[in-house]
PDB file of C-alpha atoms and ligand atoms in Angstrom:
ATOM      1  CA  UNK B1353     -39.699  15.641   0.743  1.00  0.00           C
ATOM      2  CA  UNK B1354     -41.088  17.685  -2.344  1.00  0.00           C
ATOM      3  CA  UNK B1355     -38.065  15.992  -4.216  1.00  0.00           C
ATOM      4  CA  UNK B1356     -39.701  12.571  -3.680  1.00  0.00           C
ATOM      5  CA  UNK B1357     -43.135  13.529  -4.230  1.00  0.00           C
ATOM      6  CA  UNK B1358     -42.154  14.949  -7.777  1.00  0.00           C
ATOM      7  CA  UNK B1359     -40.211  11.807  -8.166  1.00  0.00           C
ATOM      8  CA  UNK B1360     -43.207   9.794  -7.386  1.00  0.00           C
ATOM      9  CA  UNK B1361     -45.292  11.249 -10.176  1.00  0.00           C
ATOM     10  CA  UNK B1362     -42.727  11.198 -12.638  1.00  0.00           C
ATOM     11  CA  UNK B1363     -42.555   7.252 -12.111  1.00  0.00           C
ATOM     12  CA  UNK B1364     -46.053   7.331 -12.283  1.00  0.00           C
ATOM     13  CA  UNK B1365     -46.043   8.857 -15.864  1.00  0.00           C
ATOM     14  CA  UNK B1366     -43.065   7.203 -17.229  1.00  0.00           C
ATOM     15  CA  UNK B1367     -42.108   3.971 -15.387  1.00  0.00           C
ATOM     16  CA  UNK B1368     -45.043   2.492 -13.368  1.00  0.00           C
ATOM     17  CA  UNK B1369     -46.896   0.889 -16.536  1.00  0.00           C
ATOM     18  CA  UNK B1370     -43.380  -1.047 -17.380  1.00  0.00           C
ATOM     19  CA  UNK B1371     -42.722  -1.802 -13.732  1.00  0.00           C
ATOM     20  CA  UNK B1372     -46.196  -3.663 -13.098  1.00  0.00           C
ATOM     21  CA  UNK B1373     -45.687  -5.596 -16.473  1.00  0.00           C
ATOM     22  CA  UNK B1374     -42.385  -7.073 -15.015  1.00  0.00           C
ATOM     23  CA  UNK B1375     -44.018  -7.695 -11.525  1.00  0.00           C
ATOM     24  CA  UNK B1376     -46.572  -9.804 -13.301  1.00  0.00           C
ATOM     25  CA  UNK B1377     -44.193 -11.548 -15.099  1.00  0.00           C
ATOM     26  CA  UNK B1378     -42.318 -12.709 -12.181  1.00  0.00           C
ATOM     27  CA  UNK B1379     -45.211 -12.965  -9.899  1.00  0.00           C
ATOM     28  CA  UNK B1380     -45.823 -16.754  -9.691  1.00  0.00           C
ATOM     29  CA  UNK B1381     -42.056 -17.508 -10.142  1.00  0.00           C
ATOM     30  CA  UNK B1382     -39.865 -15.280  -9.129  1.00  0.00           C
ATOM     31  CA  UNK B1383     -36.030 -16.895  -9.194  1.00  0.00           C
ATOM     32  CA  UNK B1384     -34.007 -14.313  -7.592  1.00  0.00           C
ATOM     33  CA  UNK B1385     -30.309 -14.887  -8.693  1.00  0.00           C
ATOM     34  CA  UNK B1386     -28.275 -13.128  -5.673  1.00  0.00           C
ATOM     35  CA  UNK B1387     -28.505 -11.671  -2.203  1.00  0.00           C
ATOM     36  CA  UNK B1388     -26.540  -8.646  -2.501  1.00  0.00           C
ATOM     37  CA  UNK B1389     -25.267  -6.698   0.590  1.00  0.00           C
ATOM     38  CA  UNK B1390     -23.959  -3.017   0.342  1.00  0.00           C
ATOM     39  CA  UNK B1391     -23.796   0.230   1.979  1.00  0.00           C
ATOM     40  CA  UNK B1392     -26.708   2.838   2.573  1.00  0.00           C
ATOM     41  CA  UNK B1393     -24.547   5.342   1.063  1.00  0.00           C
ATOM     42  CA  UNK B1394     -26.777   7.392  -1.398  1.00  0.00           C
ATOM     43  CA  UNK B1395     -24.612   7.337  -4.291  1.00  0.00           C
ATOM     44  CA  UNK B1396     -24.730   3.284  -4.260  1.00  0.00           C
ATOM     45  CA  UNK B1397     -27.449   2.324  -6.684  1.00  0.00           C
ATOM     46  CA  UNK B1398     -26.644  -1.452  -7.022  1.00  0.00           C
ATOM     47  CA  UNK B1399     -29.596  -2.287  -9.641  1.00  0.00           C
ATOM     48  CA  UNK B1400     -28.393   0.545 -11.828  1.00  0.00           C
ATOM     49  CA  UNK B1401     -24.695  -0.362 -11.946  1.00  0.00           C
ATOM     50  CA  UNK B1402     -25.451  -4.178 -12.125  1.00  0.00           C
ATOM     51  CA  UNK B1403     -28.125  -3.498 -14.632  1.00  0.00           C
ATOM     52  CA  UNK B1404     -30.624  -5.695 -12.597  1.00  0.00           C
ATOM     53  CA  UNK B1405     -34.423  -5.778 -12.633  1.00  0.00           C
ATOM     54  CA  UNK B1406     -37.552  -6.505 -10.980  1.00  0.00           C
ATOM     55  CA  UNK B1407     -37.029 -10.159  -9.238  1.00  0.00           C
ATOM     56  CA  UNK B1408     -33.486 -10.426  -9.930  1.00  0.00           C
ATOM     57  CA  UNK B1409     -31.892  -9.539  -6.355  1.00  0.00           C
ATOM     58  CA  UNK B1410     -32.641  -9.004  -2.656  1.00  0.00           C
ATOM     59  CA  UNK B1411     -30.609  -6.259  -1.730  1.00  0.00           C
ATOM     60  CA  UNK B1412     -29.542  -5.603   1.944  1.00  0.00           C
ATOM     61  CA  UNK B1413     -27.855  -2.233   2.887  1.00  0.00           C
ATOM     62  CA  UNK B1414     -26.614  -1.085   6.188  1.00  0.00           C
ATOM     63  CA  UNK B1415     -23.334   1.164   7.288  1.00  0.00           C
ATOM     64  CA  UNK B1416     -20.266  -0.159   5.633  1.00  0.00           C
ATOM     65  CA  UNK B1417     -21.772  -3.429   4.168  1.00  0.00           C
ATOM     66  CA  UNK B1418     -20.998  -5.207   7.422  1.00  0.00           C
ATOM     67  CA  UNK B1419     -22.478  -8.938   8.069  1.00  0.00           C
ATOM     68  CA  UNK B1420     -21.879  -9.420  11.792  1.00  0.00           C
ATOM     69  CA  UNK B1421     -20.157 -12.561  12.621  1.00  0.00           C
ATOM     70  CA  UNK B1422     -22.106 -15.210  14.367  1.00  0.00           C
ATOM     71  CA  UNK B1423     -20.250 -15.046  17.393  1.00  0.00           C
ATOM     72  CA  UNK B1424     -21.864 -11.821  18.363  1.00  0.00           C
ATOM     73  CA  UNK B1425     -25.321 -13.519  18.910  1.00  0.00           C
ATOM     74  CA  UNK B1426     -26.446 -16.048  21.605  1.00  0.00           C
ATOM     75  CA  UNK B1427     -28.472 -17.401  18.602  1.00  0.00           C
ATOM     76  CA  UNK B1428     -28.657 -16.998  14.996  1.00  0.00           C
ATOM     77  CA  UNK B1429     -31.807 -15.087  14.625  1.00  0.00           C
ATOM     78  CA  UNK B1430     -31.228 -11.714  16.527  1.00  0.00           C
ATOM     79  CA  UNK B1431     -30.627  -9.397  13.490  1.00  0.00           C
ATOM     80  CA  UNK B1432     -31.331  -8.253  10.186  1.00  0.00           C
ATOM     81  CA  UNK B1433     -28.390  -9.708   7.874  1.00  0.00           C
ATOM     82  CA  UNK B1434     -28.396 -13.190   9.052  1.00  0.00           C
ATOM     83  CA  UNK B1435     -32.380 -12.987   8.660  1.00  0.00           C
ATOM     84  CA  UNK B1436     -32.072 -11.734   5.406  1.00  0.00           C
ATOM     85  CA  UNK B1437     -29.469 -14.549   4.665  1.00  0.00           C
ATOM     86  CA  UNK B1438     -31.928 -17.173   5.675  1.00  0.00           C
ATOM     87  CA  UNK B1439     -34.770 -15.680   3.782  1.00  0.00           C
ATOM     88  CA  UNK B1440     -32.709 -15.567   0.612  1.00  0.00           C
ATOM     89  CA  UNK B1441     -30.474 -18.687   0.657  1.00  0.00           C
ATOM     90  CA  UNK B1442     -32.631 -20.897   2.650  1.00  0.00           C
ATOM     91  CA  UNK B1443     -36.307 -19.857   1.918  1.00  0.00           C
ATOM     92  CA  UNK B1444     -35.393 -18.804  -1.765  1.00  0.00           C
ATOM     93  CA  UNK B1445     -32.582 -20.815  -2.344  1.00  0.00           C
ATOM     94  CA  UNK B1446     -30.505 -18.156  -3.936  1.00  0.00           C
ATOM     95  CA  UNK B1447     -27.036 -19.524  -4.542  1.00  0.00           C
ATOM     96  CA  UNK B1448     -24.888 -16.387  -4.852  1.00  0.00           C
ATOM     97  CA  UNK B1449     -24.261 -14.032  -2.143  1.00  0.00           C
ATOM     98  CA  UNK B1450     -22.341 -10.833  -3.154  1.00  0.00           C
ATOM     99  CA  UNK B1451     -20.762  -8.144  -0.720  1.00  0.00           C
ATOM    100  CA  UNK B1452     -20.159  -5.105  -2.694  1.00  0.00           C
ATOM    101  CA  UNK B1453     -18.056  -2.394  -0.793  1.00  0.00           C
ATOM    102  CA  UNK B1454     -17.059   1.029  -2.378  1.00  0.00           C
ATOM    103  CA  UNK B1455     -14.588   4.082  -2.196  1.00  0.00           C
ATOM    104  CA  UNK B1456     -14.776   7.102  -0.125  1.00  0.00           C
ATOM    105  CA  UNK B1457     -17.038   4.848   2.079  1.00  0.00           C
ATOM    106  CA  UNK B1458     -18.062   7.372   5.249  1.00  0.00           C
ATOM    107  CA  UNK B1459     -18.668   4.286   7.500  1.00  0.00           C
ATOM    108  CA  UNK B1460     -15.302   3.138   6.624  1.00  0.00           C
ATOM    109  CA  UNK B1461     -13.409   6.543   7.085  1.00  0.00           C
ATOM    110  CA  UNK B1462     -15.059   6.647  10.452  1.00  0.00           C
ATOM    111  CA  UNK B1463     -13.669   3.015  10.986  1.00  0.00           C
ATOM    112  CA  UNK B1464     -10.153   4.121  10.066  1.00  0.00           C
ATOM    113  CA  UNK B1465     -10.405   6.943  12.465  1.00  0.00           C
ATOM    114  CA  UNK B1466     -11.207   4.078  15.257  1.00  0.00           C
ATOM    115  CA  UNK B1467      -7.700   3.435  15.292  1.00  0.00           C
ATOM    116  CA  UNK B1468      -7.357   5.910  17.934  1.00  0.00           C
ATOM    117  CA  UNK B1469      -8.506   4.647  21.034  1.00  0.00           C
ATOM    118  CA  UNK B1470      -9.917   8.251  22.197  1.00  0.00           C
ATOM    119  CA  UNK B1471     -11.914   8.343  19.283  1.00  0.00           C
ATOM    120  CA  UNK B1472     -13.032   4.674  20.158  1.00  0.00           C
ATOM    121  CA  UNK B1473     -13.713   5.165  23.851  1.00  0.00           C
ATOM    122  CA  UNK B1474     -16.466   3.633  25.585  1.00  0.00           C
ATOM    123  CA  UNK B1475     -17.993   7.125  26.141  1.00  0.00           C
ATOM    124  CA  UNK B1476     -17.985   7.762  22.777  1.00  0.00           C
ATOM    125  CA  UNK B1477     -19.358   4.611  21.698  1.00  0.00           C
ATOM    126  CA  UNK B1478     -22.295   5.138  23.850  1.00  0.00           C
ATOM    127  CA  UNK B1479     -23.292   8.829  22.051  1.00  0.00           C
ATOM    128  CA  UNK B1480     -22.400   7.180  18.515  1.00  0.00           C
ATOM    129  CA  UNK B1481     -24.530   4.357  17.200  1.00  0.00           C
ATOM    130  CA  UNK B1482     -22.359   4.241  14.078  1.00  0.00           C
ATOM    131  CA  UNK B1483     -19.385   3.927  16.294  1.00  0.00           C
ATOM    132  CA  UNK B1484     -20.803   1.130  18.445  1.00  0.00           C
ATOM    133  CA  UNK B1485     -21.821  -0.951  15.348  1.00  0.00           C
ATOM    134  CA  UNK B1486     -18.503  -0.462  13.769  1.00  0.00           C
ATOM    135  CA  UNK B1487     -16.570  -1.130  16.774  1.00  0.00           C
ATOM    136  CA  UNK B1488     -18.624  -4.425  17.473  1.00  0.00           C
ATOM    137  CA  UNK B1489     -18.949  -5.829  13.877  1.00  0.00           C
ATOM    138  CA  UNK B1490     -15.763  -4.169  12.128  1.00  0.00           C
ATOM    139  CA  UNK B1491     -12.834  -4.492  14.260  1.00  0.00           C
ATOM    140  CA  UNK B1492     -11.598  -7.638  12.582  1.00  0.00           C
ATOM    141  CA  UNK B1493     -11.439  -5.637   9.259  1.00  0.00           C
ATOM    142  CA  UNK B1494      -9.475  -3.145  10.878  1.00  0.00           C
ATOM    143  CA  UNK B1495      -7.088  -5.796  12.503  1.00  0.00           C
ATOM    144  CA  UNK B1496      -6.287  -7.273   8.907  1.00  0.00           C
ATOM    145  CA  UNK B1497      -5.620  -3.575   8.039  1.00  0.00           C
ATOM    146  CA  UNK B1498      -2.897  -3.359  10.570  1.00  0.00           C
ATOM    147  CA  UNK B1499      -1.618  -6.511   9.480  1.00  0.00           C
ATOM    148  CA  UNK B1500      -1.318  -5.073   5.961  1.00  0.00           C
ATOM    149  CA  UNK B1501       0.136  -1.740   7.447  1.00  0.00           C
ATOM    150  CA  UNK B1502       3.138  -3.511   9.258  1.00  0.00           C
ATOM    151  CA  UNK B1503       4.096  -4.739   5.677  1.00  0.00           C
ATOM    152  CA  UNK B1504       4.234  -1.430   4.205  1.00  0.00           C
ATOM    153  CA  UNK B1505       0.768  -2.456   2.124  1.00  0.00           C
ATOM    154  CA  UNK B1506       2.848  -4.818  -0.087  1.00  0.00           C
ATOM    155  CA  UNK B1507       2.248  -8.511   1.583  1.00  0.00           C
ATOM    156  CA  UNK B1508      -0.919 -10.511   0.641  1.00  0.00           C
ATOM    157  CA  UNK B1509      -3.528 -11.115   3.285  1.00  0.00           C
ATOM    158  CA  UNK B1510      -5.162 -14.477   3.521  1.00  0.00           C
ATOM    159  CA  UNK B1511      -9.124 -14.467   4.138  1.00  0.00           C
ATOM    160  CA  UNK B1512     -11.440 -17.468   4.776  1.00  0.00           C
ATOM    161  CA  UNK B1513     -14.287 -18.095   2.332  1.00  0.00           C
ATOM    162  CA  UNK B1514     -17.076 -20.446   2.457  1.00  0.00           C
ATOM    163  CA  UNK B1515     -15.454 -23.032   4.716  1.00  0.00           C
ATOM    164  CA  UNK B1516     -12.314 -22.907   7.087  1.00  0.00           C
ATOM    165  CA  UNK B1517     -10.519 -25.192   4.378  1.00  0.00           C
ATOM    166  CA  UNK B1518     -11.412 -22.596   1.414  1.00  0.00           C
ATOM    167  CA  UNK B1519      -8.952 -19.725   2.486  1.00  0.00           C
ATOM    168  CA  UNK B1520      -8.062 -17.155  -0.395  1.00  0.00           C
ATOM    169  CA  UNK B1521      -4.875 -14.912  -0.641  1.00  0.00           C
ATOM    170  CA  UNK B1522      -5.565 -11.254  -1.634  1.00  0.00           C
ATOM    171  CA  UNK B1523      -3.183  -8.353  -2.693  1.00  0.00           C
ATOM    172  CA  UNK B1524      -4.786  -5.282  -1.671  1.00  0.00           C
ATOM    173  CA  UNK B1525      -4.550  -2.429  -4.243  1.00  0.00           C
ATOM    174  CA  UNK B1526      -0.952  -3.788  -5.380  1.00  0.00           C
ATOM    175  CA  UNK B1527      -0.735  -0.842  -7.980  1.00  0.00           C
ATOM    176  CA  UNK B1528      -1.385   1.508  -5.145  1.00  0.00           C
ATOM    177  CA  UNK B1529      -4.248   3.458  -6.544  1.00  0.00           C
ATOM    178  CA  UNK B1530      -6.509   4.140  -3.755  1.00  0.00           C
ATOM    179  CA  UNK B1531      -5.885   5.908  -0.411  1.00  0.00           C
ATOM    180  CA  UNK B1532      -5.555   3.900   3.109  1.00  0.00           C
ATOM    181  CA  UNK B1533      -9.215   4.562   3.555  1.00  0.00           C
ATOM    182  CA  UNK B1534     -10.234   2.717   0.249  1.00  0.00           C
ATOM    183  CA  UNK B1535      -7.653  -0.052   0.990  1.00  0.00           C
ATOM    184  CA  UNK B1536      -9.643  -0.649   4.181  1.00  0.00           C
ATOM    185  CA  UNK B1537     -12.892  -0.617   2.485  1.00  0.00           C
ATOM    186  CA  UNK B1538     -11.534  -3.177   0.161  1.00  0.00           C
ATOM    187  CA  UNK B1539     -10.413  -5.400   3.088  1.00  0.00           C
ATOM    188  CA  UNK B1540     -13.806  -4.749   5.043  1.00  0.00           C
ATOM    189  CA  UNK B1541     -15.499  -6.067   1.765  1.00  0.00           C
ATOM    190  CA  UNK B1542     -13.456  -9.485   1.807  1.00  0.00           C
ATOM    191  CA  UNK B1543     -13.648  -9.666   5.623  1.00  0.00           C
ATOM    192  CA  UNK B1544     -17.250 -10.260   5.228  1.00  0.00           C
ATOM    193  CA  UNK B1545     -17.192 -13.475   3.271  1.00  0.00           C
ATOM    194  CA  UNK B1546     -15.683 -14.982   6.210  1.00  0.00           C
ATOM    195  CA  UNK B1547     -18.523 -13.183   8.790  1.00  0.00           C
ATOM    196  CA  UNK B1548     -21.353 -14.941   6.169  1.00  0.00           C
ATOM    197  CA  UNK B1549     -19.860 -18.310   6.399  1.00  0.00           C
ATOM    198  CA  UNK B1550     -20.066 -18.193  10.309  1.00  0.00           C
ATOM    199  CA  UNK B1551     -23.774 -18.938  10.006  1.00  0.00           C
ATOM    200  CA  UNK B1552     -24.561 -22.648  10.915  1.00  0.00           C
ATOM    201  CA  UNK B1553     -27.563 -22.594   9.030  1.00  0.00           C
ATOM    202  CA  UNK B1554     -25.660 -21.936   5.384  1.00  0.00           C
ATOM    203  CA  UNK B1555     -22.933 -24.528   6.572  1.00  0.00           C
ATOM    204  CA  UNK B1556     -24.340 -27.529   4.669  1.00  0.00           C
ATOM    205  CA  UNK B1557     -24.948 -25.261   1.318  1.00  0.00           C
ATOM    206  CA  UNK B1558     -21.296 -23.680   1.625  1.00  0.00           C
ATOM    207  CA  UNK B1559     -19.682 -27.158   2.245  1.00  0.00           C
ATOM    208  CA  UNK B1560     -21.386 -29.000  -0.948  1.00  0.00           C
ATOM    209  CA  UNK B1561     -20.256 -25.931  -2.937  1.00  0.00           C
ATOM    210  CA  UNK B1562     -24.185 -25.176  -3.461  1.00  0.00           C
ATOM    211  CA  UNK B1563     -23.621 -21.419  -2.389  1.00  0.00           C
ATOM    212  CA  UNK B1564     -21.240 -19.110  -3.062  1.00  0.00           C
ATOM    213  CA  UNK B1565     -19.826 -15.832  -1.961  1.00  0.00           C
ATOM    214  CA  UNK B1566     -18.484 -13.004  -3.788  1.00  0.00           C
ATOM    215  CA  UNK B1567     -16.736  -9.436  -3.532  1.00  0.00           C
ATOM    216  CA  UNK B1568     -17.210  -6.244  -5.449  1.00  0.00           C
ATOM    217  CA  UNK B1569     -15.914  -2.968  -4.974  1.00  0.00           C
ATOM    218  CA  UNK B1570     -17.301   0.240  -6.648  1.00  0.00           C
ATOM    219  CA  UNK B1571     -14.813   3.286  -7.102  1.00  0.00           C
ATOM    220  CA  UNK B1572     -17.600   6.247  -6.651  1.00  0.00           C
ATOM    221  CA  UNK B1573     -15.697   8.747  -8.623  1.00  0.00           C
ATOM    222  CA  UNK B1574     -14.535   6.883 -11.490  1.00  0.00           C
ATOM    223  CA  UNK B1575     -17.998   4.742 -11.677  1.00  0.00           C
ATOM    224  CA  UNK B1576     -15.591   1.352 -12.058  1.00  0.00           C
ATOM    225  CA  UNK B1577     -16.478  -1.697 -10.642  1.00  0.00           C
ATOM    226  CA  UNK B1578     -13.940  -4.510  -9.539  1.00  0.00           C
ATOM    227  CA  UNK B1579     -14.761  -8.047  -9.046  1.00  0.00           C
ATOM    228  CA  UNK B1580     -12.383  -9.966  -6.458  1.00  0.00           C
ATOM    229  CA  UNK B1581     -10.720 -12.616  -8.483  1.00  0.00           C
ATOM    230  CA  UNK B1582      -9.310 -15.525  -6.555  1.00  0.00           C
ATOM    231  CA  UNK B1583      -7.510 -16.611  -9.499  1.00  0.00           C
ATOM    232  CA  UNK B1584      -5.755 -13.387  -9.952  1.00  0.00           C
ATOM    233  CA  UNK B1585      -5.519 -12.803  -6.177  1.00  0.00           C
ATOM    234  CA  UNK B1586      -6.857  -9.148  -6.326  1.00  0.00           C
ATOM    235  CA  UNK B1587      -9.831  -7.019  -7.385  1.00  0.00           C
ATOM    236  CA  UNK B1588     -10.107  -6.950 -11.229  1.00  0.00           C
ATOM    237  CA  UNK B1589     -11.488  -4.104 -12.785  1.00  0.00           C
ATOM    238  CA  UNK B1590     -14.536  -5.605 -14.871  1.00  0.00           C
ATOM    239  CA  UNK B1591     -14.242  -4.022 -18.393  1.00  0.00           C
ATOM    240  CA  UNK B1592     -13.875  -5.214 -21.929  1.00  0.00           C
ATOM    241  CA  UNK B1593     -10.198  -6.852 -21.777  1.00  0.00           C
ATOM    242  CA  UNK B1594     -11.269  -8.678 -18.239  1.00  0.00           C
ATOM    243  CA  UNK B1595     -14.555  -9.613 -18.871  1.00  0.00           C
ATOM    244  CA  UNK B1596     -14.422 -12.861 -20.941  1.00  0.00           C
ATOM    245  CA  UNK B1597     -11.738 -14.350 -18.233  1.00  0.00           C
ATOM    246  CA  UNK B1598     -13.884 -13.258 -15.381  1.00  0.00           C
ATOM    247  CA  UNK B1599     -16.882 -14.906 -16.942  1.00  0.00           C
ATOM    248  CA  UNK B1600     -14.694 -17.992 -17.345  1.00  0.00           C
ATOM    249  CA  UNK B1601     -13.545 -18.008 -13.598  1.00  0.00           C
ATOM    250  CA  UNK B1602     -17.142 -17.294 -12.599  1.00  0.00           C
ATOM    251  CA  UNK B1603     -18.584 -20.133 -14.553  1.00  0.00           C
ATOM    252  CA  UNK B1604     -15.549 -22.447 -13.977  1.00  0.00           C
ATOM    253  CA  UNK B1605     -15.838 -22.438 -10.022  1.00  0.00           C
ATOM    254  CA  UNK B1606     -19.342 -21.151  -9.163  1.00  0.00           C
ATOM    255  CA  UNK B1607     -22.082 -22.546 -11.432  1.00  0.00           C
TER     256      UNK B1607
HETATM  257 ZN1   ZN E 616     -20.374   3.338   2.984  1.00  0.00          ZN
END
């Protein structure tokens, strides 16, 4: 806690004045551009690696950047993630939702281990809210991973996006750069697009192409960020060589 208190003092000296100016600038007319779902991992600092600022994004975080599928709820108002979607996309009319996964995700590493039935047993779930959360909301990602496993990690997977008819194909880590848990993390990130689209209160916006869902993936040990390109059917490194093409794709399909 002393680190935090010292940090607050540093913020007062170096950052506060500038931030208050930014608060005043957006005060009467904040126009956030994205609802950004990511993991609670302490290494993930989305406003830093996207260089976004006051008023730019709603950020929602949980273990494993999971948006529970609406099938888990009697109605759609029973948990944080759909409430955040409503606040962002309906109340504030935000038109872009981003799900950002990352490498070496401790929640996803645990999800990978949950393939072991003893590890995932009812008794173990009872003593571990994290296991229970993953078993309830992330097994669809694990099932997709197992589909990939039987093809020796080479065949593409099919995911559903904004509507049941808007499916997309994804080659997961075709250069085989990442370990199995990271492949699962990429699959889990893409699986959330379907989960987001399961909410009835977003249906019209999604059908009319007024609301778009994107996937990003952050490689913690290199600091590189990948954008899932539906054109390229894979996560593409966002860098000088790919930037213009990605920008065109985003403008063409999602503006
Ligand atoms: Zn994580």
